[in-house]
Short mmCIF file of C-alpha atoms in Angstrom, two decimals:
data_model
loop_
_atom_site.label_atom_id
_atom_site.label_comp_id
_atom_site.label_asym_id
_atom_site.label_seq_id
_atom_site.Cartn_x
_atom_site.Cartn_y
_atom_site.Cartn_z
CA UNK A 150 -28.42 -132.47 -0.28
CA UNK A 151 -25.50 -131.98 -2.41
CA UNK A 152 -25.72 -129.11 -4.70
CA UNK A 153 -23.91 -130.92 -7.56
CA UNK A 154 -26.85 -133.32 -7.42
CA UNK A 155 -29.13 -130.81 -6.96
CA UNK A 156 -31.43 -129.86 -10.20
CA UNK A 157 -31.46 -125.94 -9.50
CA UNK A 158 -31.60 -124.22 -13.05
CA UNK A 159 -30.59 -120.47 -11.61
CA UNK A 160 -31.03 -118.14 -14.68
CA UNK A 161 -28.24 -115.30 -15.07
CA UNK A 162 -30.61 -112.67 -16.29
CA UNK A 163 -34.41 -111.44 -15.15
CA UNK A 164 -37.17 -113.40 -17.66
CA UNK A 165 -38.42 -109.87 -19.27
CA UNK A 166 -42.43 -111.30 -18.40
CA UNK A 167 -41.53 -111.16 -14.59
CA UNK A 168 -43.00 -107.79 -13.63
CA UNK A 169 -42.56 -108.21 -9.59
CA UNK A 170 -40.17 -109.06 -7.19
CA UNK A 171 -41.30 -112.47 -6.11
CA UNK A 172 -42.10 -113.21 -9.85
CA UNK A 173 -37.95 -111.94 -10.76
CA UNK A 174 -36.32 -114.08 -7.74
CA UNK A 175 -38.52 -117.45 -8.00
CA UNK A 176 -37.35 -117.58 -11.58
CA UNK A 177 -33.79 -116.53 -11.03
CA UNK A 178 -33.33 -118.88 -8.43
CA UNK A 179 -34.82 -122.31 -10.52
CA UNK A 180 -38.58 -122.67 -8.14
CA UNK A 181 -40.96 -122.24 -10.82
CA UNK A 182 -41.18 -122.47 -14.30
CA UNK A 183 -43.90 -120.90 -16.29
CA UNK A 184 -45.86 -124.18 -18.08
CA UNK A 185 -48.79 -121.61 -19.72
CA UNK A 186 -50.25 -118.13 -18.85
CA UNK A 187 -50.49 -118.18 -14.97
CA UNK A 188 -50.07 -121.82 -14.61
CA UNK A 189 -46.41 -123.06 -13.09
CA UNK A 190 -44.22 -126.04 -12.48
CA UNK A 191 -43.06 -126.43 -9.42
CA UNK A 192 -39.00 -127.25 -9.86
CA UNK A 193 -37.56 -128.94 -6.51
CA UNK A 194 -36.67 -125.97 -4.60
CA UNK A 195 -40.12 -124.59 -5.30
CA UNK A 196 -41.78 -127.79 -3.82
CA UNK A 197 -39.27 -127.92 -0.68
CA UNK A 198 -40.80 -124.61 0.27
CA UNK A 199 -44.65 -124.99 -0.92
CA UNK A 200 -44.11 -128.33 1.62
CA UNK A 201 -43.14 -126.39 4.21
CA UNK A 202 -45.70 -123.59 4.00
CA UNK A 203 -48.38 -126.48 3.75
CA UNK A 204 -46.96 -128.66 6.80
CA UNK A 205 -47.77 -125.27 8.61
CA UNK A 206 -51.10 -124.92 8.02
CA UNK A 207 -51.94 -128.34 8.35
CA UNK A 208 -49.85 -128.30 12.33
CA UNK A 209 -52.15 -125.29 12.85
CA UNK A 210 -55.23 -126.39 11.45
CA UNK A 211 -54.59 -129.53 13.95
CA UNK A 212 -53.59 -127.35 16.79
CA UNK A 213 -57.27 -126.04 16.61
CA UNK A 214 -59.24 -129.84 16.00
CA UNK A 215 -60.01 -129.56 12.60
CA UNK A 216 -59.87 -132.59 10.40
CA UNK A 217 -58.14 -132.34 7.52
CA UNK A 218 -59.48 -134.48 4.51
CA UNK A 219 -59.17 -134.46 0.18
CA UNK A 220 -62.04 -133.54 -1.98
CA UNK A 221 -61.43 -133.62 -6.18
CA UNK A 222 -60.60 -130.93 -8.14
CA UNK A 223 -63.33 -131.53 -10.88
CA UNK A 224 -66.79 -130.96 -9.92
CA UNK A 225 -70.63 -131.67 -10.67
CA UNK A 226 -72.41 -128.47 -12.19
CA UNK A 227 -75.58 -129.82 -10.56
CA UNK A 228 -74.17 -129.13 -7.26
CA UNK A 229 -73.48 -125.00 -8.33
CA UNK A 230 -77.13 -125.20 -10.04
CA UNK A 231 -78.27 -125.98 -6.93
CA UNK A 232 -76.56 -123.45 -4.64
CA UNK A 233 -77.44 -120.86 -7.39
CA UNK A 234 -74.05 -120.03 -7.99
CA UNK A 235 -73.17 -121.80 -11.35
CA UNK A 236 -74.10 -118.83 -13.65
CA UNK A 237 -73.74 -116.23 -10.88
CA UNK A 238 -69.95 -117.04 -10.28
CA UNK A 239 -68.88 -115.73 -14.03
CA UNK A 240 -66.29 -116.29 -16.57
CA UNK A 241 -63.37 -117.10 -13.87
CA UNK A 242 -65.17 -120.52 -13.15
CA UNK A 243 -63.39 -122.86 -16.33
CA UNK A 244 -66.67 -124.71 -17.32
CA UNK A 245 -66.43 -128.20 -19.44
CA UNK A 246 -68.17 -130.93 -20.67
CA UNK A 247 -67.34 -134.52 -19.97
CA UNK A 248 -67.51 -137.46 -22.79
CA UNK A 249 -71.38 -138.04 -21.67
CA UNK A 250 -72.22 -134.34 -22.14
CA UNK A 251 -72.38 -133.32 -18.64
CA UNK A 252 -71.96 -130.35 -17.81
CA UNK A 253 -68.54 -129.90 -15.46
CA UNK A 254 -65.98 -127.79 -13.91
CA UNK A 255 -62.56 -127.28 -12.46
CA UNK A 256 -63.11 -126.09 -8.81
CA UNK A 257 -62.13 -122.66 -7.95
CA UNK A 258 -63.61 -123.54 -4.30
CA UNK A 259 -65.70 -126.17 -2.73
CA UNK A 260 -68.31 -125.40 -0.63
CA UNK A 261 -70.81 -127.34 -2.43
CA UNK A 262 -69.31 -130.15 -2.41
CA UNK A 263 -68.58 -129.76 1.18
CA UNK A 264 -72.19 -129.23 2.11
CA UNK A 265 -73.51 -132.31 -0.23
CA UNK A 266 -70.92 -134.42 1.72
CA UNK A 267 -72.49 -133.24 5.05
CA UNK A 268 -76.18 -133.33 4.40
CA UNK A 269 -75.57 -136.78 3.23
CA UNK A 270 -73.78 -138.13 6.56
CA UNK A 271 -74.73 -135.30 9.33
CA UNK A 272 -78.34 -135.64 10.12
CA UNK A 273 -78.36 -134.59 14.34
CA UNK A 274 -76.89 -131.50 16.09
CA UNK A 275 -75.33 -133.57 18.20
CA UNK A 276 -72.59 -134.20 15.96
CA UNK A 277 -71.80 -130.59 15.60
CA UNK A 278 -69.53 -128.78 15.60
CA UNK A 279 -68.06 -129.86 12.72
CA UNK A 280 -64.81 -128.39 11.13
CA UNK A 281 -63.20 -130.14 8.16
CA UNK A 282 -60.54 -128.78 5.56
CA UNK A 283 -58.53 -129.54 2.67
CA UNK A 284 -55.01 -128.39 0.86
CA UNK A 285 -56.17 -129.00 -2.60
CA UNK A 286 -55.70 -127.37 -6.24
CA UNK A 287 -58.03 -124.61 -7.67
CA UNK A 288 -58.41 -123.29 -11.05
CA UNK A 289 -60.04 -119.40 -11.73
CA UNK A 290 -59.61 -118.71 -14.86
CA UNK A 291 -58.33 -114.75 -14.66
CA UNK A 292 -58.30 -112.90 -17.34
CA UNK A 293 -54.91 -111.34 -16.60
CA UNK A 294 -52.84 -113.81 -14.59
CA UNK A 295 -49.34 -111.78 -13.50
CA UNK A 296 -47.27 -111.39 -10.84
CA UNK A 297 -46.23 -115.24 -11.60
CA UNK A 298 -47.96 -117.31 -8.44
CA UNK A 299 -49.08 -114.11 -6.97
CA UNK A 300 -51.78 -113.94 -8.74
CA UNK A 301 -51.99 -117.28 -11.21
CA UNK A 302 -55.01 -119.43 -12.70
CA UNK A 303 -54.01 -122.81 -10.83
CA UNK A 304 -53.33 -122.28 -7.24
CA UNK A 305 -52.81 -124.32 -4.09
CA UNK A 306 -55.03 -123.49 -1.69
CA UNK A 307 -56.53 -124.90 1.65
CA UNK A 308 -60.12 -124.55 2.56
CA UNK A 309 -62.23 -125.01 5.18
CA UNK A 310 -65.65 -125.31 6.02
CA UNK A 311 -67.54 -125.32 10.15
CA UNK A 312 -70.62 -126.23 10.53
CA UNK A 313 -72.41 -125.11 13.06
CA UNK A 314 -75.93 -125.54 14.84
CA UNK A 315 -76.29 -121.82 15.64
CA UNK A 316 -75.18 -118.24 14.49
CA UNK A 317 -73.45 -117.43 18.00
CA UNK A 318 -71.89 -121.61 17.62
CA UNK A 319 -70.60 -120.32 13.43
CA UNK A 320 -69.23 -116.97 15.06
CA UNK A 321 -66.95 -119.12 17.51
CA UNK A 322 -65.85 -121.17 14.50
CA UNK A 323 -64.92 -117.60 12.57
CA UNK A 324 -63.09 -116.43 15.83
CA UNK A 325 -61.30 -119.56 16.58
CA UNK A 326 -60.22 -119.30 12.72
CA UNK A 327 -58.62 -115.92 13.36
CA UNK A 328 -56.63 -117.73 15.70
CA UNK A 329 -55.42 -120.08 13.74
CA UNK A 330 -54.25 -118.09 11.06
CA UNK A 331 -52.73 -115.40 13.25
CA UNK A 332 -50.26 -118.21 14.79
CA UNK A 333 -49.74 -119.68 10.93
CA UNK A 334 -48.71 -116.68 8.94
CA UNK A 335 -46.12 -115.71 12.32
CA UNK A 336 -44.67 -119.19 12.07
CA UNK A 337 -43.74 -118.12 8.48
CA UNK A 338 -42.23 -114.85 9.33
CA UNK A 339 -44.90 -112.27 7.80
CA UNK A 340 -47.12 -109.93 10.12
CA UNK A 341 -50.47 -110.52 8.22
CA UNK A 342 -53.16 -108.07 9.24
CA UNK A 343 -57.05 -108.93 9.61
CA UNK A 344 -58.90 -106.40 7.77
CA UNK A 345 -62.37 -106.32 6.69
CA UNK A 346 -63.18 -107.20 3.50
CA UNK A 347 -65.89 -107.50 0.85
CA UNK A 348 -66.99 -111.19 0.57
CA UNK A 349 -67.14 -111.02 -3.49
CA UNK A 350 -68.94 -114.57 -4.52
CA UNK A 351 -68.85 -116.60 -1.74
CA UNK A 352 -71.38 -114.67 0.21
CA UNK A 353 -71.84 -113.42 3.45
CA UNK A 354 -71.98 -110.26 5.74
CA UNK A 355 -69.12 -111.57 7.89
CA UNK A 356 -65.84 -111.42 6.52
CA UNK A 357 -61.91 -110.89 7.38
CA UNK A 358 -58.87 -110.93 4.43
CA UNK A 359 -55.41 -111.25 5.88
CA UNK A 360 -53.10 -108.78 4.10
CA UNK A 361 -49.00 -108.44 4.32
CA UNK A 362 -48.14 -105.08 3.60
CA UNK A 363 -46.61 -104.85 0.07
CA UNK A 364 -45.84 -102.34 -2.57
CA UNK A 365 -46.16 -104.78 -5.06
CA UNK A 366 -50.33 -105.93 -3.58
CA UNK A 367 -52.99 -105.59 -5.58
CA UNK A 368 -55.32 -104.13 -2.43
CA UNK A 369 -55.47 -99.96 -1.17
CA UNK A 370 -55.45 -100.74 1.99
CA UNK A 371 -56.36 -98.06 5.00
CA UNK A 372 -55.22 -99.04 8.24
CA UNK A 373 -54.57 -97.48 11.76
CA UNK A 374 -50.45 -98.09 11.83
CA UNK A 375 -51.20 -99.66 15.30
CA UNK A 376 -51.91 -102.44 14.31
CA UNK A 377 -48.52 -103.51 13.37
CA UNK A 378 -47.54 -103.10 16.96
CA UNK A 379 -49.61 -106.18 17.51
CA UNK A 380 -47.93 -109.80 18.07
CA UNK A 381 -49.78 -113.06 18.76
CA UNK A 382 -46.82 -115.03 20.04
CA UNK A 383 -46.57 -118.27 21.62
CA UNK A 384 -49.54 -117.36 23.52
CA UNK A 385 -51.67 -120.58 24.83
CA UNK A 386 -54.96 -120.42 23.79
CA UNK A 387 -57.89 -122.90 24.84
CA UNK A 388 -59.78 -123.36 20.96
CA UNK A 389 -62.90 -124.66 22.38
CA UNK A 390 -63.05 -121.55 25.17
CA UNK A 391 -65.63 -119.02 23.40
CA UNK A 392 -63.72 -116.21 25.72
CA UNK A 393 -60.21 -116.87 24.68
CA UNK A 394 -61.09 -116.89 20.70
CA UNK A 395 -63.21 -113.76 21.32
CA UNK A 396 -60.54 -111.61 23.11
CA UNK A 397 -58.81 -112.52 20.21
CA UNK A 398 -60.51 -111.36 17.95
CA UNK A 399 -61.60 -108.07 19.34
CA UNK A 400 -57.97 -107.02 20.43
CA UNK A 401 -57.02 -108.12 16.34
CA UNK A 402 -60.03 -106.22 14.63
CA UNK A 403 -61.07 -102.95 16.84
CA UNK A 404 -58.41 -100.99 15.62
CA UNK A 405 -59.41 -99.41 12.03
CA UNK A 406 -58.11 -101.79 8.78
CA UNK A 407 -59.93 -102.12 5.89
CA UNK A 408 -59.85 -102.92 2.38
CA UNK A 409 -60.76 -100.38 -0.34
CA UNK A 410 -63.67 -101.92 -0.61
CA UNK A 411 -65.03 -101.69 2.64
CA UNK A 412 -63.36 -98.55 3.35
CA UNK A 413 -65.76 -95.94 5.33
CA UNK A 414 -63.67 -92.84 5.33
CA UNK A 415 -65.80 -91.07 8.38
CA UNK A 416 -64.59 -93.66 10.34
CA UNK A 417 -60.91 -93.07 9.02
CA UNK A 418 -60.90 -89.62 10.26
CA UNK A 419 -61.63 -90.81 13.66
CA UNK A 420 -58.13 -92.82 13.73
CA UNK A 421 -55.39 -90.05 15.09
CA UNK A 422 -54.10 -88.45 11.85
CA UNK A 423 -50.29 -89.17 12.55
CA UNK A 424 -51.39 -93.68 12.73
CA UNK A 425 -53.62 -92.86 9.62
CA UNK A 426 -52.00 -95.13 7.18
CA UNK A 427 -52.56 -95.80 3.26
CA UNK A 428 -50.93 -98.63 1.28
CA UNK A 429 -51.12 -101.79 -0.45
CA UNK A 430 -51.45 -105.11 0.63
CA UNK A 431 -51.29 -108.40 -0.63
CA UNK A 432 -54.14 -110.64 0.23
CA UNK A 433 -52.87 -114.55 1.77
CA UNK A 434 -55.98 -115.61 3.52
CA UNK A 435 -59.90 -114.80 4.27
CA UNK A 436 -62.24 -115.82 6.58
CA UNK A 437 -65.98 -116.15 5.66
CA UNK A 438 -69.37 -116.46 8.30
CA UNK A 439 -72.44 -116.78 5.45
CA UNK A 440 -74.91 -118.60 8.00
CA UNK A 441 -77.40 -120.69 5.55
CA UNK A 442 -76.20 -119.12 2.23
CA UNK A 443 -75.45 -122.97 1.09
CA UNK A 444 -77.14 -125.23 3.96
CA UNK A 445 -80.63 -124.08 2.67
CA UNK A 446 -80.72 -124.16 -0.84
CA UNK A 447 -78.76 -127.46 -0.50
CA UNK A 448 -80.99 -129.16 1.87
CA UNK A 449 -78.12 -129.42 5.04
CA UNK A 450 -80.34 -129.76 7.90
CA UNK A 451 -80.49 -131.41 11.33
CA UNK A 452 -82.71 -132.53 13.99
CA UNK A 453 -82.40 -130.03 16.62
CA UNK A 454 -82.92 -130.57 20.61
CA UNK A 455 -86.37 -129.77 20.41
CA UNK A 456 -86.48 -132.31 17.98
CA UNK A 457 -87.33 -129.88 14.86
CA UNK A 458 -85.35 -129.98 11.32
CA UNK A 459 -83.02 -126.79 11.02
CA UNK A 460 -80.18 -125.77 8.57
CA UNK A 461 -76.95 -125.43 9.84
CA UNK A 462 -74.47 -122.35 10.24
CA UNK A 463 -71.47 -122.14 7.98
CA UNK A 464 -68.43 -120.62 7.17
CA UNK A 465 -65.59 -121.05 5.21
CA UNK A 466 -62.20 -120.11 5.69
CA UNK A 467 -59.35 -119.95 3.11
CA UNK A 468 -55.37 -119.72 2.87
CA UNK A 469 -53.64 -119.27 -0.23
CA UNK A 470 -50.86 -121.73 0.22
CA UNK A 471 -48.83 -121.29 -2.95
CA UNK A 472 -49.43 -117.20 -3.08
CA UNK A 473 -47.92 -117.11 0.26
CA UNK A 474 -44.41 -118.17 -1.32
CA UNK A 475 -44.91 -115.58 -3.28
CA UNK A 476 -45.56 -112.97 -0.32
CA UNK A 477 -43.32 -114.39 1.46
CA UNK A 478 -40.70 -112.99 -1.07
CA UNK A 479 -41.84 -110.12 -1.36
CA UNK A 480 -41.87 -109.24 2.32
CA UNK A 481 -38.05 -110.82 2.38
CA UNK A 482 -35.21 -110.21 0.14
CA UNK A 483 -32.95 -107.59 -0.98
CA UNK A 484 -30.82 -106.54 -3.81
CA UNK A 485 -28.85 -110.30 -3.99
CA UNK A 486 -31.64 -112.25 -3.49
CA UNK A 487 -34.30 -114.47 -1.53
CA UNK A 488 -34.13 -113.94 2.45
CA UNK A 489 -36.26 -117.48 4.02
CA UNK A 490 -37.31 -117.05 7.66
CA UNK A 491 -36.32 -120.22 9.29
CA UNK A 492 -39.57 -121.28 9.82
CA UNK A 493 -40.22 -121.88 5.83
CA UNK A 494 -36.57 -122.15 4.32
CA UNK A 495 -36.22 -124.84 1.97
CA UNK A 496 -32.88 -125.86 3.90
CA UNK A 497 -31.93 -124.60 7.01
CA UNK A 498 -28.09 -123.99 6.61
CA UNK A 499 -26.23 -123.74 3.43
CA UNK A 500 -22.60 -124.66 3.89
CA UNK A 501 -19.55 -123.12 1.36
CA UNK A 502 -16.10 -125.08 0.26
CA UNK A 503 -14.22 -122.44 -0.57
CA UNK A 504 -11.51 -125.11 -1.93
CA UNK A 505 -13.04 -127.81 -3.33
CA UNK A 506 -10.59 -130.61 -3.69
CA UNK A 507 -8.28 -130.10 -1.13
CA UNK A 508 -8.46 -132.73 1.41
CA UNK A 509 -8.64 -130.79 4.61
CA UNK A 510 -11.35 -128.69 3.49
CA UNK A 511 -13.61 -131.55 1.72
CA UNK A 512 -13.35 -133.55 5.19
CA UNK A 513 -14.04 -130.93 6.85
CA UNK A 514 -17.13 -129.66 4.99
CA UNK A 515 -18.38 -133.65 5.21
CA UNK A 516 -18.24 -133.80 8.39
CA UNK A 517 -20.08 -130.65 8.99
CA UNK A 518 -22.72 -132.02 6.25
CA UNK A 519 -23.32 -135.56 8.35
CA UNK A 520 -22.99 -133.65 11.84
CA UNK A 521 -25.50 -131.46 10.69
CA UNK A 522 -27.76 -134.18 8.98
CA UNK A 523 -27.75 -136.29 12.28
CA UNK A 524 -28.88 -133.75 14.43
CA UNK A 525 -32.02 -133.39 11.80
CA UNK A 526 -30.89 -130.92 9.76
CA UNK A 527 -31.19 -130.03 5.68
CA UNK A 528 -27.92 -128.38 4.90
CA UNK A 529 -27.57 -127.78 1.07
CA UNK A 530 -23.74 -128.54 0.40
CA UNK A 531 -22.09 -126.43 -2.32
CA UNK A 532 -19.16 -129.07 -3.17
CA UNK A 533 -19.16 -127.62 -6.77
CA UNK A 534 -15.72 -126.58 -8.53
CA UNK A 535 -16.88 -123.01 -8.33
CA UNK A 536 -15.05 -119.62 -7.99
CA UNK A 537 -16.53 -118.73 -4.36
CA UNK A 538 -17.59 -115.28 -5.33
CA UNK A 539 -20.55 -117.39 -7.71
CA UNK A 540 -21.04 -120.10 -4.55
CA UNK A 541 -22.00 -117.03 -2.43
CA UNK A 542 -23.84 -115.22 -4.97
CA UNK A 543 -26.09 -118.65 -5.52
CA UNK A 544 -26.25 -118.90 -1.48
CA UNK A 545 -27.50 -115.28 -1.62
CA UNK A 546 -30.06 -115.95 -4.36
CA UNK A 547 -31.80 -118.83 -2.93
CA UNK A 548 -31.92 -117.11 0.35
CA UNK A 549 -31.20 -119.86 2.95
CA UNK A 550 -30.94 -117.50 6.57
CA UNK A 551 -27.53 -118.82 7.89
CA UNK A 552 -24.39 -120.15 5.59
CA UNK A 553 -21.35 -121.89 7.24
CA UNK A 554 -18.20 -121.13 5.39
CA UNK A 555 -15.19 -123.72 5.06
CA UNK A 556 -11.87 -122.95 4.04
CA UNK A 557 -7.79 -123.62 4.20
CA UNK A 558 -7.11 -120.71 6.09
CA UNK A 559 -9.66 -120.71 8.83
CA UNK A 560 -9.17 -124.02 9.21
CA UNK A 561 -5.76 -123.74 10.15
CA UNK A 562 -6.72 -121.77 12.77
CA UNK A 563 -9.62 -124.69 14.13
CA UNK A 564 -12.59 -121.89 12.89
CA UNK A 565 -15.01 -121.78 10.24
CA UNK A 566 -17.30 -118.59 9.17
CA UNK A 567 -21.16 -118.56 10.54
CA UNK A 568 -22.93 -115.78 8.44
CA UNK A 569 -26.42 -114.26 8.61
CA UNK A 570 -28.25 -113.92 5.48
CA UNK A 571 -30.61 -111.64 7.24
CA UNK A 572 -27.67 -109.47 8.78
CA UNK A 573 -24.54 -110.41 6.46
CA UNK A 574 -22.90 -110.62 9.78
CA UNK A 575 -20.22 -113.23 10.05
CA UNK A 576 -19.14 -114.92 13.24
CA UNK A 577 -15.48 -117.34 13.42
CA UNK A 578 -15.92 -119.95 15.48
CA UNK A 579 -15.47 -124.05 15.81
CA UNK A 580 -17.49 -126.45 13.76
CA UNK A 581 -18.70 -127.68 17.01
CA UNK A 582 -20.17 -124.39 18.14
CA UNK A 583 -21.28 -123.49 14.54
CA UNK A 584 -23.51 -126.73 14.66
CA UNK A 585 -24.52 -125.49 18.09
CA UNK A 586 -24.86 -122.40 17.35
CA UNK A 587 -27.71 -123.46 14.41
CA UNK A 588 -29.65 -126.06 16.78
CA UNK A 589 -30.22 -123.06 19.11
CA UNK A 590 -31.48 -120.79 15.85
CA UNK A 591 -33.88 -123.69 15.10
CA UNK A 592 -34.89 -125.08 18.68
CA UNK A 593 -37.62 -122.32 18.83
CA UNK A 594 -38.96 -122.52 15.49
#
C-alpha cells in the first residue's frame, strides 16, 4: 500500500473525550472514529489490525479442534425466558420489539442460542465432545461507555461453547481452553495472566479472566509477581491428552492471582511479602465451567451409555477481540506513538523516501516496495511530498515495528537505514540484506 492512496485521517491534536492512552493514539492515528457514545467505526487501519487479532484466534481456536461457525446478532427473548436470564441479566441487555410485537434483543452473548441449536441436532453422547465458536458482534448497553473500545457498547467478540457428557469431560474442555488462549494472547505480544474471577451473569463456580497488566484497567488486581516469570512458548501440546491440558493449567493457576472480587486476603499473606503484588489489569478474555446452568432449563439432553437421558456439561469461553486492540496499545507505545508487535501490525515494514521525486531514490524505494511485496510482505510506502521529519513522526504514530529508510546520500554509498520502532536503533546496510534482514524478523512469527 501506498500511503498517498491510503485513507489515514491522522489528527494533529488529542480529541479532548479520549481519557486513555489507547483511546488518545487510535484516534490520532485515523483507526476509529467515534459513530455514538461507545459505538465506533472502524477506519482501514483499524480493520487491518482487528483482522489480524481475529485471524489469531481463529488459527488457535483451530489448533485445538474447535469449529468455528456464525450465529445472528439479534435474538429470541423466548430463548432468555427460558434459561431464566431475560429479566435477571438487567439494563445492559438492549431489549426491543420487532414489527409483530415480539419481544427481542441485541445479543450481548449467546449461550442460548447455542444450547437451542444443540438440543435440536445432538441427541447421543456419542457425538460429544462438542466445541463450537463464533467471532461475532455484541451489544451491552453500559451506562458509561469510555476508554473508546476499551470498554464500548458494540464489541467484537468470539465465543465459545463445549459440551460435554460429564463434569471431569467439561473440566478438560476449560483446561484445554486455557491453552488456547495462553498461546493466542503471546502470538500478539501481551503476557495475559489467568486469574480467578467472579462469573457475574453467566453463571458458574468455575471461572478464569485473562488480565494484561495496565494502569489504565478497570480491575485491582492481587497477584504473586511470579507469575510474570511464566512463558508458554512454542511448546507442543497434545489438546485431546487430559495430562498435557492439566499440567497446564496447574503450573498457570497455583501461584496466587486474583481479581478484587475474588480476592481472599489470608491467602495473600501466605505469598512471600517481597512477590506480593497490587495493580490493575485490564480484562481480554474469560473462561467459564457452569455444568447444567443452561442444558437443564433448556431441555439439552442425551442418551447416555447406559442408555438413560442426561443433560450435558457446558462451558463457555470468551475473547474480547476488538478490546484487545485496545490493550494491545496500552501495553505498547511511548511518547511518539503506537508500538505493533509483529505478530498483529497492520503492515509489517514501513518504508521512508526521504526525497520524493528524485529518480534514484523513487526507483529505489519501488523496488524495495515490489521486493518486499513478492516475498509476501505489507510494506506501507510513504511516497508523499512530505518534509521527512512529519514522514517519521506519522511512521512513529501508527507504530509499524521496523521502518526502512531511503535516501540520496545513503544511496550513494549502496546502503539504506533499517530502524527499530521498538529500540529506535538504526542499522545501514544493502536493500538486499534489509529485505533479508525483515524475512528473518517475520519467519518466526
Amino acid at each position: 500500500m501506498r500511503l498517498s492512496r491510503y485513507f489515514l485521517p491522522v489528527l494533529k491534536e488529542t480529541p479532548s473525550e479520549a481519557q486513555i492512552v489507547s483511546h488518545r493514539l487510535m484516534l490520532r492515528a485515523g483507526m476509529i472514529k467515534q459513530a455514538s457514545a461507545g459505538i465506533y467505526s472502524w477506519l482501514p487501519l483499524g480493520f487491518k489490525v482487528l483482522r489480524k487479532i481475529e485471524n489469531i484466534v481463529h488459527e488457535e481456536q483451530a489448533r485445538a479442534g474447535h469449529m468455528p461457525m456464525l450465529m445472528p446478532t439479534i435474538q429470541s427473548a423466548d430463548l432468555w425466558r427460558e434459561s431464566g436470564r431475560y429479566d435477571a441479566y438487567g439494563a445492559e441487555m438492549l431489549r426491543f420489539k420487532d414489527r409483530h410485537d415480539r419481544d427481542m434483543l441485541f445479543t450481548p452473548t449467546a449461550e442460548e442460542l447455542i444450547t437451542d441449536i444443540f438440543r435440536a441436532n445432538v441427541s447421543s453422547y456419542k457425538d460429544l465432545p462438542l466445541t463450537m465458536y463464533q467471532i461475532q458482534w455484541k451489544f451491552r448497553d453500559e451506562i458509561r461507555p469510555r476508554f473508546g473500545v476499551m470498554r464500548g457498547r458494540e464489541f467484537l467478540m468470539k465465543d465459545g461453547y463445549n459440551f460435554d457428557l460429564t463434569k471431569e469431560d467439561a473440566l478438560h474442555a476449560y483446561n484445554r481452553h486455557l491453552v488456547t488462549y495462553l498461546r493466542t494472547y503471546e502470538r500478539m505480544g501481551l503476557q495475559a495472566i489467568p486469574m480467578r474471577a467472579d462469573s457475574g451473569p453467566i453463571g458458574g463456580d468455575d471461572t478464569h479472566e485473562f488480565l494484561v497488566l495496565a494502569e489504565t484497567g478497570e480491575s485491582e488486581v492481587f497477584y504473586d509477581s511470579a507469575v510474570t516469570d511464566l512463558k508458554f512458548g512454542d511448546r507442543d501440546i497434545d489438546y485431546d491428552s487430559v495430562e498435557d491440558c492439566a499440567a497446564v493449567m496447574e503450573e498457570f493457576t497455583t501461584k496466587y492471582a486474583r481479581t478484587d472480587e475474588t480476592h481472599d486476603p489470608a491467602l495473600f499473606e501466605q505469598v512471600p511479602e517481597d512477590r506480593r503484588r497490587i495493580a490493575r489489569g485490564i480484562e481480554v478474555g474469560q473462561i467459564f465451567y457452569f455444568g447444567t446452568k443452561y442444558s437443564e432449563p433448556l431441555g439439552a439432553v442425551v442418551q447416555g451409555p447406559d442408555g438413560k437421558q442426561v443433560p450435558v456439561h457446558m462451558g463457555s469461553h470468551g475473547i474480547g477481540v476488538s478490546r484487545l486492540l485496545g490493550a494491545i496499545i496500552e501495553a505498547n507505545h511511548d511518547e511518539n506513538g503506537i508500538i505493533w508487535p509483529e505478530g498483529v501490525t497492520p503492515f509489517h515494514v514501513g518504508i521512508v523516501n526521504l526525497r520524493q521525486g528524485d529518480e534514484a531514490t523513487d526507483g529505489a524505494c519501488e523496488a524495495l516496495y515490489k521486493e518486499l511485496t513478492a516475498k509476501g510482505f505489507e510494506p506501507l510506502y510513504d511516497d508523499r511530498d512530505e518534509r521527512a521529519g512529519g514522514k517519521f513522526a506519522a511512521m512513529d504514530l501508527i507504530g509499524l515495528p521496523w521502518r526502512i529508510t531511503v535516501g540520496p546520500r545513503g544511496l550513494k554509498n549502496g546502503v539504506v537505514e533499517l530502524t527499530s520502532r521498538r529500540t529506535g536503533e538504526s542499522e545501514e546496510m544493502t536493500a538486499e540484506a534489509a529485505v533479508a534482514r525483515i524475512a528473518e524478523i517475520y519467519a518466526g512469527v
